[in-house]
CSV table of C-alpha atoms in Angstrom, one decimal:
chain,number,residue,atom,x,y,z
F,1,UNK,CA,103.1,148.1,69.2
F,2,UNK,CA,102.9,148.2,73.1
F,3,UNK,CA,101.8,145.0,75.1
F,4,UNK,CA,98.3,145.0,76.3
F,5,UNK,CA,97.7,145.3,79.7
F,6,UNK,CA,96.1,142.0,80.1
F,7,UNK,CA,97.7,139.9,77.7
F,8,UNK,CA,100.8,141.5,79.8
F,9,UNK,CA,99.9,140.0,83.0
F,10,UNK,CA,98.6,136.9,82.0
F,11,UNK,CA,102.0,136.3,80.7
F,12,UNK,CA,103.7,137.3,83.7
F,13,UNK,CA,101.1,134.7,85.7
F,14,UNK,CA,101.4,131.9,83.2
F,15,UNK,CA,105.5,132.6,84.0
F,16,UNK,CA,105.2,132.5,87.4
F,17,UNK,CA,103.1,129.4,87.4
F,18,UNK,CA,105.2,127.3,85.5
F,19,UNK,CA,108.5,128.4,87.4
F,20,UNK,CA,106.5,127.6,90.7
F,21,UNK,CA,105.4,123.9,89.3
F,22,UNK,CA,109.1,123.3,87.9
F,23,UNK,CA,110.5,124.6,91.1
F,24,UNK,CA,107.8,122.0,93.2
F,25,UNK,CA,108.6,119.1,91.4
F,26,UNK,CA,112.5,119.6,91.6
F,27,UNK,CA,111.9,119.8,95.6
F,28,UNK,CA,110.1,116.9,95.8
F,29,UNK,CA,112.7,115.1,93.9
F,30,UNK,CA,115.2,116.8,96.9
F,31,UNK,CA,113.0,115.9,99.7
F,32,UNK,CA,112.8,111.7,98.4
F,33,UNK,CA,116.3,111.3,97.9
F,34,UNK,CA,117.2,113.9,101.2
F,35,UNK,CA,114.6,111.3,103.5
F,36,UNK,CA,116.1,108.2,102.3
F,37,UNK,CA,119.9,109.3,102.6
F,38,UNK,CA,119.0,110.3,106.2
F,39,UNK,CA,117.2,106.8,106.6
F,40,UNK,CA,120.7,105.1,105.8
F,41,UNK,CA,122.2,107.2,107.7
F,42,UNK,CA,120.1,106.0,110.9
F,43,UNK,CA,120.8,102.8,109.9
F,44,UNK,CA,124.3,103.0,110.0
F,45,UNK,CA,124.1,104.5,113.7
F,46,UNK,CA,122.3,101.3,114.3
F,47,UNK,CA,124.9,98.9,113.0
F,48,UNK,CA,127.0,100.5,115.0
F,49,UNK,CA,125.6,101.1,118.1
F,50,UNK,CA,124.5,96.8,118.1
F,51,UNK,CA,128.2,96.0,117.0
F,52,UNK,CA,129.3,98.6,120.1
F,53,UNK,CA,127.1,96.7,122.5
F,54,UNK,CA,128.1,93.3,121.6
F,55,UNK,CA,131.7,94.1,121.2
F,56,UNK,CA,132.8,92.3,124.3
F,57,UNK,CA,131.5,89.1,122.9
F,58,UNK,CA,133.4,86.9,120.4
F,59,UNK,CA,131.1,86.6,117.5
F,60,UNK,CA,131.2,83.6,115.0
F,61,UNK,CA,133.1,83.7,111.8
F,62,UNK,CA,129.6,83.7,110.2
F,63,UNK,CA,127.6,86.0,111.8
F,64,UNK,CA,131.1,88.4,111.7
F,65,UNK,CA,130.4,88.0,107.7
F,66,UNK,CA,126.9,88.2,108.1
F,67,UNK,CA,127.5,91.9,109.8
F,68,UNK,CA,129.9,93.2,107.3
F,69,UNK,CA,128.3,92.3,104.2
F,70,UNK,CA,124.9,93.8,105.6
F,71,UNK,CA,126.9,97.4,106.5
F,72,UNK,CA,128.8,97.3,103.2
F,73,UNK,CA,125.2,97.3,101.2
F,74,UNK,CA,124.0,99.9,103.3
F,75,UNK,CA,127.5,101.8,102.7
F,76,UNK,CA,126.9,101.3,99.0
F,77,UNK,CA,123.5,102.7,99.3
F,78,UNK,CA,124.2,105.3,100.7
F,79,UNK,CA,127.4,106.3,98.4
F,80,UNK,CA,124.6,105.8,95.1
F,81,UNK,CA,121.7,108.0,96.8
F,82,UNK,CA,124.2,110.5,98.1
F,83,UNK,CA,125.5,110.8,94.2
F,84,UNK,CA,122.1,110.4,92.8
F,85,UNK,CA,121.9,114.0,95.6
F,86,UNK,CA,125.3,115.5,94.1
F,87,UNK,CA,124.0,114.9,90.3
F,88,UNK,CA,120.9,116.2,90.4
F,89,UNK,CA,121.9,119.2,92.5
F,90,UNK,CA,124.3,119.7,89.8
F,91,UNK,CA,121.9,119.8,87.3
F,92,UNK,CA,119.7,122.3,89.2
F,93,UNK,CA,123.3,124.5,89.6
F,94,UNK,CA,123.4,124.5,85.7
F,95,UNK,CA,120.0,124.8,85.0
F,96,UNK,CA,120.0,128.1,87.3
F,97,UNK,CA,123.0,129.5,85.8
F,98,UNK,CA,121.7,129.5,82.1
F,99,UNK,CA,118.6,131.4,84.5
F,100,UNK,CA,120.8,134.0,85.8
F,101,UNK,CA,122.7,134.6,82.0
F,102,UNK,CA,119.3,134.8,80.6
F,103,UNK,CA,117.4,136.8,82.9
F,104,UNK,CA,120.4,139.3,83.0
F,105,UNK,CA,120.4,139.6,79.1
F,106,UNK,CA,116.6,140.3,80.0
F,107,UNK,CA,117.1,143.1,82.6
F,108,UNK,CA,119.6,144.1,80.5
F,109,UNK,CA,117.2,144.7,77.4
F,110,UNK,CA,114.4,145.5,79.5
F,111,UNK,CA,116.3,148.6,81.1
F,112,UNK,CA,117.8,149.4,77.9
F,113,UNK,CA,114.1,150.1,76.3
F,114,UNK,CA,113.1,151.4,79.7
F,115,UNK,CA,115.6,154.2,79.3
F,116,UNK,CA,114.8,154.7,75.5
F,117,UNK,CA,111.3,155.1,76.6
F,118,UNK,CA,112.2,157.6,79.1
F,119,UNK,CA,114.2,160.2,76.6
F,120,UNK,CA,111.7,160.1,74.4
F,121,UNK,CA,108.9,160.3,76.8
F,122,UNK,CA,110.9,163.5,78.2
F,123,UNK,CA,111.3,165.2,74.7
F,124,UNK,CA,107.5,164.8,74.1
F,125,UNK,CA,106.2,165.3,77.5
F,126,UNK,CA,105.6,169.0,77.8
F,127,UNK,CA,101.4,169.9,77.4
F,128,UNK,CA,101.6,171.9,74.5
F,129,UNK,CA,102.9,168.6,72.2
F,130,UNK,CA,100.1,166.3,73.4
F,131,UNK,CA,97.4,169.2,72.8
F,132,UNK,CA,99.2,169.7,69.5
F,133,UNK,CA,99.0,166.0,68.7
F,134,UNK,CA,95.2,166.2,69.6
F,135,UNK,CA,94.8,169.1,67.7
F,136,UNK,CA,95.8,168.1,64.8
F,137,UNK,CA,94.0,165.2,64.5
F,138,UNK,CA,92.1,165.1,60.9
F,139,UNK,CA,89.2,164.0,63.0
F,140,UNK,CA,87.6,162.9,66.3
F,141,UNK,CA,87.7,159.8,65.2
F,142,UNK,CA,91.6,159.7,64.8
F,143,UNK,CA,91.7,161.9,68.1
F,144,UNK,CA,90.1,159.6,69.9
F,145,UNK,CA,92.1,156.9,69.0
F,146,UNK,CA,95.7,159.7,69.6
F,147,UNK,CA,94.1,159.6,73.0
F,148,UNK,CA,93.8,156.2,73.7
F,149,UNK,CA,97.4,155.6,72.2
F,150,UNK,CA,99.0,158.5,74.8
F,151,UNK,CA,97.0,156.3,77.7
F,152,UNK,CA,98.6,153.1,76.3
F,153,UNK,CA,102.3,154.9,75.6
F,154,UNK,CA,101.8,155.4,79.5
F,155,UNK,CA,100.6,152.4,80.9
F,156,UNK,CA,103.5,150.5,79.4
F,157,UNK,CA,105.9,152.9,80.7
F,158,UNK,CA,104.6,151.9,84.4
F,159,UNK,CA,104.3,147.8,83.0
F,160,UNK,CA,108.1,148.1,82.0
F,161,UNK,CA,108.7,149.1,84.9
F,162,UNK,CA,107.0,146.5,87.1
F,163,UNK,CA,108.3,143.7,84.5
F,164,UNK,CA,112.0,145.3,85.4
F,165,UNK,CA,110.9,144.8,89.4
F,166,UNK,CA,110.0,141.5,89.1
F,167,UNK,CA,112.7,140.3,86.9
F,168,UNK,CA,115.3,141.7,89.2
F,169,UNK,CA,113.4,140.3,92.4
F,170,UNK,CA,113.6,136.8,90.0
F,171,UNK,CA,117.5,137.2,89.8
F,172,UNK,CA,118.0,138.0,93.0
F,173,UNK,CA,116.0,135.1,94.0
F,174,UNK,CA,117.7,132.9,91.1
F,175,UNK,CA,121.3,133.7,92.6
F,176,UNK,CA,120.2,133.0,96.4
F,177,UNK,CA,119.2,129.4,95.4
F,178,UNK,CA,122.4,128.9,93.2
F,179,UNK,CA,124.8,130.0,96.6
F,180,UNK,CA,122.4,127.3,98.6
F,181,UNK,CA,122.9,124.7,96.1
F,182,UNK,CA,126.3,125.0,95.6
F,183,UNK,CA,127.0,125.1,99.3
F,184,UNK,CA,124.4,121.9,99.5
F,185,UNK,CA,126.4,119.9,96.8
F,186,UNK,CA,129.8,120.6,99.0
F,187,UNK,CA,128.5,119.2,101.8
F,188,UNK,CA,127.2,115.9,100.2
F,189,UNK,CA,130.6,115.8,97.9
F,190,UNK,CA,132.5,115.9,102.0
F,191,UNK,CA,130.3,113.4,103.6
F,192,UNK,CA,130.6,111.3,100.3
F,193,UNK,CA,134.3,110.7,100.9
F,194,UNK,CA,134.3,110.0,104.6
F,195,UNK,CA,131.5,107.5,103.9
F,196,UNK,CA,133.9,105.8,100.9
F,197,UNK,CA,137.0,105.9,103.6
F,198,UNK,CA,134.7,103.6,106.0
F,199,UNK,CA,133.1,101.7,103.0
F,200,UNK,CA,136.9,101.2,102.1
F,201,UNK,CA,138.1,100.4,104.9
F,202,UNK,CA,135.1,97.6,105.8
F,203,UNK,CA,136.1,95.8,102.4
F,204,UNK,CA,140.0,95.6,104.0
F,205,UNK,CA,138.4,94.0,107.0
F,206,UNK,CA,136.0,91.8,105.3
F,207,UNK,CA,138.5,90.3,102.5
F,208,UNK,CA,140.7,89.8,105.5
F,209,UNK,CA,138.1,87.4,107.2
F,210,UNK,CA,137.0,85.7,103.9
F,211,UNK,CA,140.6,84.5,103.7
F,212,UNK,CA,140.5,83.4,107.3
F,213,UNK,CA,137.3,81.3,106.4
F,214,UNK,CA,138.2,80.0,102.9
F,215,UNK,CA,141.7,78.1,104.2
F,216,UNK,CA,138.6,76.0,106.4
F,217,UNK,CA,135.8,76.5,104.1
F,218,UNK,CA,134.4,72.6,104.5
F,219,UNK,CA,133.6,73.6,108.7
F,220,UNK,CA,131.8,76.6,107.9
F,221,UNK,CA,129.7,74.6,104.8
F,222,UNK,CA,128.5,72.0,107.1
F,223,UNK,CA,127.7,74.9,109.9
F,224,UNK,CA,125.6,77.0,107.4
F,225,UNK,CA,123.9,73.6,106.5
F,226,UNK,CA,122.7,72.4,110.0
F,227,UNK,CA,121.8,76.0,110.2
F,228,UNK,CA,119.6,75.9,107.5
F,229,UNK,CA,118.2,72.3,108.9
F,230,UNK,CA,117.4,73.7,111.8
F,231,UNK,CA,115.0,76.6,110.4
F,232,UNK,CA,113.5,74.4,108.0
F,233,UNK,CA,112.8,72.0,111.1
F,234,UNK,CA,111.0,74.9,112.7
F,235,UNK,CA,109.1,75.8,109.3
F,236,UNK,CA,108.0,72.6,109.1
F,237,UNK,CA,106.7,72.8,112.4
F,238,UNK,CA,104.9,76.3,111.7
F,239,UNK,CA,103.6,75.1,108.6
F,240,UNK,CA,101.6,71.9,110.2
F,241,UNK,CA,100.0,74.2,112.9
F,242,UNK,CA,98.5,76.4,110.3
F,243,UNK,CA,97.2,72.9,108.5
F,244,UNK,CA,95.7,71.9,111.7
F,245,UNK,CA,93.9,75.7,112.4
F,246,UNK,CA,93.0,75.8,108.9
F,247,UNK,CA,91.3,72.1,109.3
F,248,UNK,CA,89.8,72.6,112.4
F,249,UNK,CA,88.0,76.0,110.7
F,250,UNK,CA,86.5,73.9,108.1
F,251,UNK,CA,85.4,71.2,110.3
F,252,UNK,CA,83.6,73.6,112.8
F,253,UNK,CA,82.2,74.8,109.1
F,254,UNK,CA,81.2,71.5,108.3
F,255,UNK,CA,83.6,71.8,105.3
F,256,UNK,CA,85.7,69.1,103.8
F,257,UNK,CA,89.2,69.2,106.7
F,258,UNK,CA,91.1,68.4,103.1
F,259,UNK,CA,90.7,71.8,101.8
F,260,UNK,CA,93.9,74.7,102.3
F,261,UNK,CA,91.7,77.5,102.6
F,262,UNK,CA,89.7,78.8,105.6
F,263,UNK,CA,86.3,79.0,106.4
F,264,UNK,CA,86.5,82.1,107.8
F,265,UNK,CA,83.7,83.2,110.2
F,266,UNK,CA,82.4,87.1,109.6
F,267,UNK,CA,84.7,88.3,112.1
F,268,UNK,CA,87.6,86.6,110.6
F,269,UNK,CA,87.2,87.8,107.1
F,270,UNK,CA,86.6,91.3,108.8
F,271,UNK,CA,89.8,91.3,110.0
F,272,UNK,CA,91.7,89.7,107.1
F,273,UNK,CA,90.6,92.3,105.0
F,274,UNK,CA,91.6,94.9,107.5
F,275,UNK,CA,94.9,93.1,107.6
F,276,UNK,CA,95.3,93.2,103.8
F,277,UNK,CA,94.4,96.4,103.4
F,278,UNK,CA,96.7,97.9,105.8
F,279,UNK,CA,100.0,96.0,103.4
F,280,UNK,CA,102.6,97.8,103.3
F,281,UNK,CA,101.7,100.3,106.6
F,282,UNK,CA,102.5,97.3,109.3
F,283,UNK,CA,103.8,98.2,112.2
F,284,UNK,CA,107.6,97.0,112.7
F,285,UNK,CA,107.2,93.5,115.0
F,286,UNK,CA,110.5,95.5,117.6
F,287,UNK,CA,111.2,98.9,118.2
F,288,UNK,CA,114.5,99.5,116.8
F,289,UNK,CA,116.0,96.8,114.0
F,290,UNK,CA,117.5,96.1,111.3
F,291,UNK,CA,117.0,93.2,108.4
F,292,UNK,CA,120.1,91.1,108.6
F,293,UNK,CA,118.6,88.2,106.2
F,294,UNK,CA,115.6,88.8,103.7
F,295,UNK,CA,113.0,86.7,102.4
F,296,UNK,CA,113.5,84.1,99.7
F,297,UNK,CA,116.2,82.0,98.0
F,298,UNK,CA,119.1,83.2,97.8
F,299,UNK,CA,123.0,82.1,97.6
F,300,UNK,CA,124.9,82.4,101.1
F,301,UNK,CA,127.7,85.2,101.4
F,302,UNK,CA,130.3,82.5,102.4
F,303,UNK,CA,129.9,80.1,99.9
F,304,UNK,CA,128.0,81.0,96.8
F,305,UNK,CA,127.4,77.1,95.8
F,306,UNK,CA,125.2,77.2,98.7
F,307,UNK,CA,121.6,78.2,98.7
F,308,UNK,CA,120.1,79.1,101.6
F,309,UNK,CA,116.1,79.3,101.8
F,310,UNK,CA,114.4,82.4,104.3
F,311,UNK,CA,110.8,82.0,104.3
F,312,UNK,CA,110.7,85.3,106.7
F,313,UNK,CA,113.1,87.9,107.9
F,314,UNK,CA,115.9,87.9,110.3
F,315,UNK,CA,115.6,91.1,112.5
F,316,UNK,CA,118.8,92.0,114.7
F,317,UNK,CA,117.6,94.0,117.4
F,318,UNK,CA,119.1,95.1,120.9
F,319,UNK,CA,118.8,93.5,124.1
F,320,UNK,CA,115.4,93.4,125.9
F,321,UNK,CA,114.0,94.4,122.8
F,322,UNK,CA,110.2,93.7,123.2
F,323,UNK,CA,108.3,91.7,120.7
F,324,UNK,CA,105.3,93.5,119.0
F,325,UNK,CA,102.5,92.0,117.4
F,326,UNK,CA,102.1,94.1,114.0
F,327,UNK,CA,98.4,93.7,114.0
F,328,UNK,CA,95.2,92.8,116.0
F,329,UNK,CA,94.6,89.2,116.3
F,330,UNK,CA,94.3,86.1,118.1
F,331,UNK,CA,97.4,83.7,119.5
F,332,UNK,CA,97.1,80.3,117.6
F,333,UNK,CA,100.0,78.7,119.3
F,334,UNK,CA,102.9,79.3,121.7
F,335,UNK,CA,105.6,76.4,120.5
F,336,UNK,CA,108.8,75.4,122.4
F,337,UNK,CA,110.3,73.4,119.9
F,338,UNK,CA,113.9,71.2,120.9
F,339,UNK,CA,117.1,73.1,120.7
F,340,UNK,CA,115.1,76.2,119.4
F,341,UNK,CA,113.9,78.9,121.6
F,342,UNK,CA,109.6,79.8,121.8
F,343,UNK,CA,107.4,80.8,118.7
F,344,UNK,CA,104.6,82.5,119.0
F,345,UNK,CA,102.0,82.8,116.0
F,346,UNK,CA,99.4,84.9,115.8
F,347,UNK,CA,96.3,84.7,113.3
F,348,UNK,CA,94.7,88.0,111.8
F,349,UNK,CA,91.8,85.9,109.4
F,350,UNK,CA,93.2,83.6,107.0
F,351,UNK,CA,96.7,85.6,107.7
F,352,UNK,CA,99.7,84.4,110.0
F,353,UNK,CA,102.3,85.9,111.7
F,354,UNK,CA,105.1,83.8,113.3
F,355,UNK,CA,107.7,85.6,115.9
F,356,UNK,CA,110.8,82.9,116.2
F,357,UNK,CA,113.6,82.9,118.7
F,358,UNK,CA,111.9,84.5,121.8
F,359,UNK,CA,113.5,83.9,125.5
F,360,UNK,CA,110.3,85.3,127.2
F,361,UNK,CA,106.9,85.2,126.3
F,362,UNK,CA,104.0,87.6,128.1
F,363,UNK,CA,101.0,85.8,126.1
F,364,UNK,CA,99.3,81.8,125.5
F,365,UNK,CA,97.1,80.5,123.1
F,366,UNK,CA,93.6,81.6,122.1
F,367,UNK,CA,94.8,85.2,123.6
F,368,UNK,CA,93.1,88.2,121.8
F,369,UNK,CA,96.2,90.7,121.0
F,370,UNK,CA,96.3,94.2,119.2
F,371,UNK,CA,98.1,96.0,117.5
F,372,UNK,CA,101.7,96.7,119.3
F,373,UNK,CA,101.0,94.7,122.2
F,374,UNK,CA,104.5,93.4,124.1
F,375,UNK,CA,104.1,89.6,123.1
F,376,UNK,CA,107.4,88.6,125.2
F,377,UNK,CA,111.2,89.3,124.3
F,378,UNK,CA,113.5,88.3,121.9
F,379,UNK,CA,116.1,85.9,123.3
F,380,UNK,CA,120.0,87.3,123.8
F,381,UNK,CA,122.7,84.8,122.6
F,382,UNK,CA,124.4,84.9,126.3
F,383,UNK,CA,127.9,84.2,124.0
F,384,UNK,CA,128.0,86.2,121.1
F,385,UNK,CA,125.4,88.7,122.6
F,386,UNK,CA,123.2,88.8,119.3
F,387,UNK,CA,119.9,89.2,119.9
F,388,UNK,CA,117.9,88.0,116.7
F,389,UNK,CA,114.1,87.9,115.9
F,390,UNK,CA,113.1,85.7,113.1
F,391,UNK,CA,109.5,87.3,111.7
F,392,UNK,CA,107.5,85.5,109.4
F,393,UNK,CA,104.0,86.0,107.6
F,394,UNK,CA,101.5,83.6,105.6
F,395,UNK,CA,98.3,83.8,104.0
F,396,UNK,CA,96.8,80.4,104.9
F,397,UNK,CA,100.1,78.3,104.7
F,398,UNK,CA,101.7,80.2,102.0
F,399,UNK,CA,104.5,82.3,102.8
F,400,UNK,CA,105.0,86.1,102.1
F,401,UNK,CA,107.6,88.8,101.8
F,402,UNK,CA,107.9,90.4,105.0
F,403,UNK,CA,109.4,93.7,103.1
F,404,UNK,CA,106.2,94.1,100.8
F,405,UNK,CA,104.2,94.5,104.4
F,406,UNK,CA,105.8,95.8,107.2
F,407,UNK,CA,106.1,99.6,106.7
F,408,UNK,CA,109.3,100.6,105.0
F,409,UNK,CA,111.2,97.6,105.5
């Protein structure tokens, strides 16, 4: 029995639909894993455009191992979301060559009946045989309904037709995609293996330095210990300022001075919330950087015995790089601490912000700052040329992860 006209088309639109959602979701998937292997790929340029400007400068053993074991990571990352690319393209490539067998075998049939159709359409189709057919219908009834089935007989003819349109449109289409794909998937599998050949060729370099510093291993321990002496000098120093605002708030209050939260005026809780609810969309505190140390405990590269603590991040950045304040607020303290370069906090509510290691400074205390305003500049180490911002943030004096505000850190 021939297809209703309809039910017909609501097939074809319930096809059609679910093709176009499949086909949506499968770009999305594309687009994510396309943005971020591009985003490695910047940051690659980066590393290598700060290593080319300080190449002139004789770096430390430690901050040598720092660089290399930050750009092997981002080598490995981009290797895993380059494959994660290759594999699911090569899914896609599959699941559109079962498409194009399938909807072949479909044309295939479809034109077969098409041409069945057609013969026997042609052998009936003179006038005389439908009258004849009418004619000898028992009654009007059953002529009625010999009517209605010529009708039908006809309308599928044109339906079959269409159907054969569309399906060859849909292999056409089908067989454009596999040729992009596959051309896609060459490309990645090409920039895969020069990207393995530097990855490679880092390790050579790196194990090659790790032997260096293991055959002296005591110097560098006691270096990455003073190191770590020295920021917990500074965090100490951070943390007893924020004590002292948080006190003085409660005072002015008339509030116990005792108590580690704030007693935040109106204005100041307006803009914590504000602050809190823009987590995660934070504007970067320099222009151009890259995360050389993250937040929390974690062992040191050189010596694994060794835990080092980061209670913020440790931007590398080029030189003159401005320093940004990430949100509105207020300047709580400008510190020049001994043998450490200026700090400059800023409060936003019962939130902190704390920019370490600046040479110049372009604000003072109790300055009202917004959001991307030039705070000063981030000192250059005049003899290994790194120029390093240390960025911190706290809610009252506890300390957060940097990563899980600043947008896409």
């Amino acid at each position: 029995m021939p297809i209703a006209k309809s039910s017909y088309k609501t097939l074809l639109l319930l096809s059609f639909l679910l093709c176009g959602l499949f086909s949506f979701s499968q770009n999305n998937k594309q687009k994510e894993l396309e943005t971020r292997r591009q985003e490695l790929r910047r940051e690659i340029q980066k590393i290598n455009q700060l290593r080319a400007e300080n190449k002139s400068k004789e770096k430390s053993q430690l901050s040598l191992i720092e660089d290399f074991n930050y750009k092997i990571k981002v080598l490995n990352n981009l290797i895993k979301v380059t494959n994660q690319q290759a594999n699911y393209l090569n899914r896609e490539i599959n699941n559109n060559q079962k498409n194009i067998t399938n909807l072949r075998d479909e044309l295939k049939q479809l034109k077969e009946d098409y041409a069945a159709m057609i013969v026997k359409s042609y052998k009936s189709k003179n006038e005389q045989s439908r009258i004849m057919f009418l004619l000898s219908s028992e009654n009007f009834k059953q002529a009625y309904k010999r009517l209605q089935y010529i009708k039908q007989y006809s309308d599928h003819q044109k339906e079959q037709g269409e159907m054969i349109k569309a399906k060859t449109i849909e292999l056409q289409s089908t067989n454009l995609n596999l040729s992009r794909q596959q051309e896609d998937k060459k490309k990645l599998v090409a920039e895969n293996k020069v990207v393995q050949k530097t990855l490679e060729n880092e390790r050579k370099q790196h194990k090659v330095l790790m032997a260096s510093i293991q055959k002296n291993l005591s110097k560098y321990t006691a270096q990455i210990k003073q190191k770590q002496r020295e920021a917990d000098r500074i965090d100490r120093e951070i943390d007893n300022i924020i004590k002292s605002v948080i006190a003085a708030s409660n005072k002015k209050a008339g509030k116990p001075t005792s108590s580690k939260t704030f007693a935040l005026t109106p204005a100041g809780k307006t803009l914590a919330n504000d602050f809190e609810s823009n987590k995660g969309k934070l504007d970067w505190p320099v222009e151009k950087g890259l995360v050389k140390l993250g937040y929390g405990t974690q062992p040191h590269p050189i010596n694994k015995s060794l835990v080092i603590k980061s209670n913020g991040v440790r931007i590398a950045t080029e030189k003159g790089a401005k320093v940004k304040s990430v949100f509105n607020g207020e300047v709580t303290a400008v510190i020049a601490i001994k043998n450490a370069n200026t700090i400059v906090m800023v409060q936003h509510g019962n939130y902190f912000t704390a920019y370490k290691n600046l040479g110049r400074v372009y604000v003072k205390k109790g300055d009202k700052v917004t959001t991307k305003q030039d705070l000063g500049e981030v000192f250059t180490n005049p003899s290994n040329g790194e120029t390093i911002l240390s960025f911190s943030i706290f809610k009252e004096s506890t300390t957060q992860n940097p990563a899980n505000w600043i947008y896409k850190m």
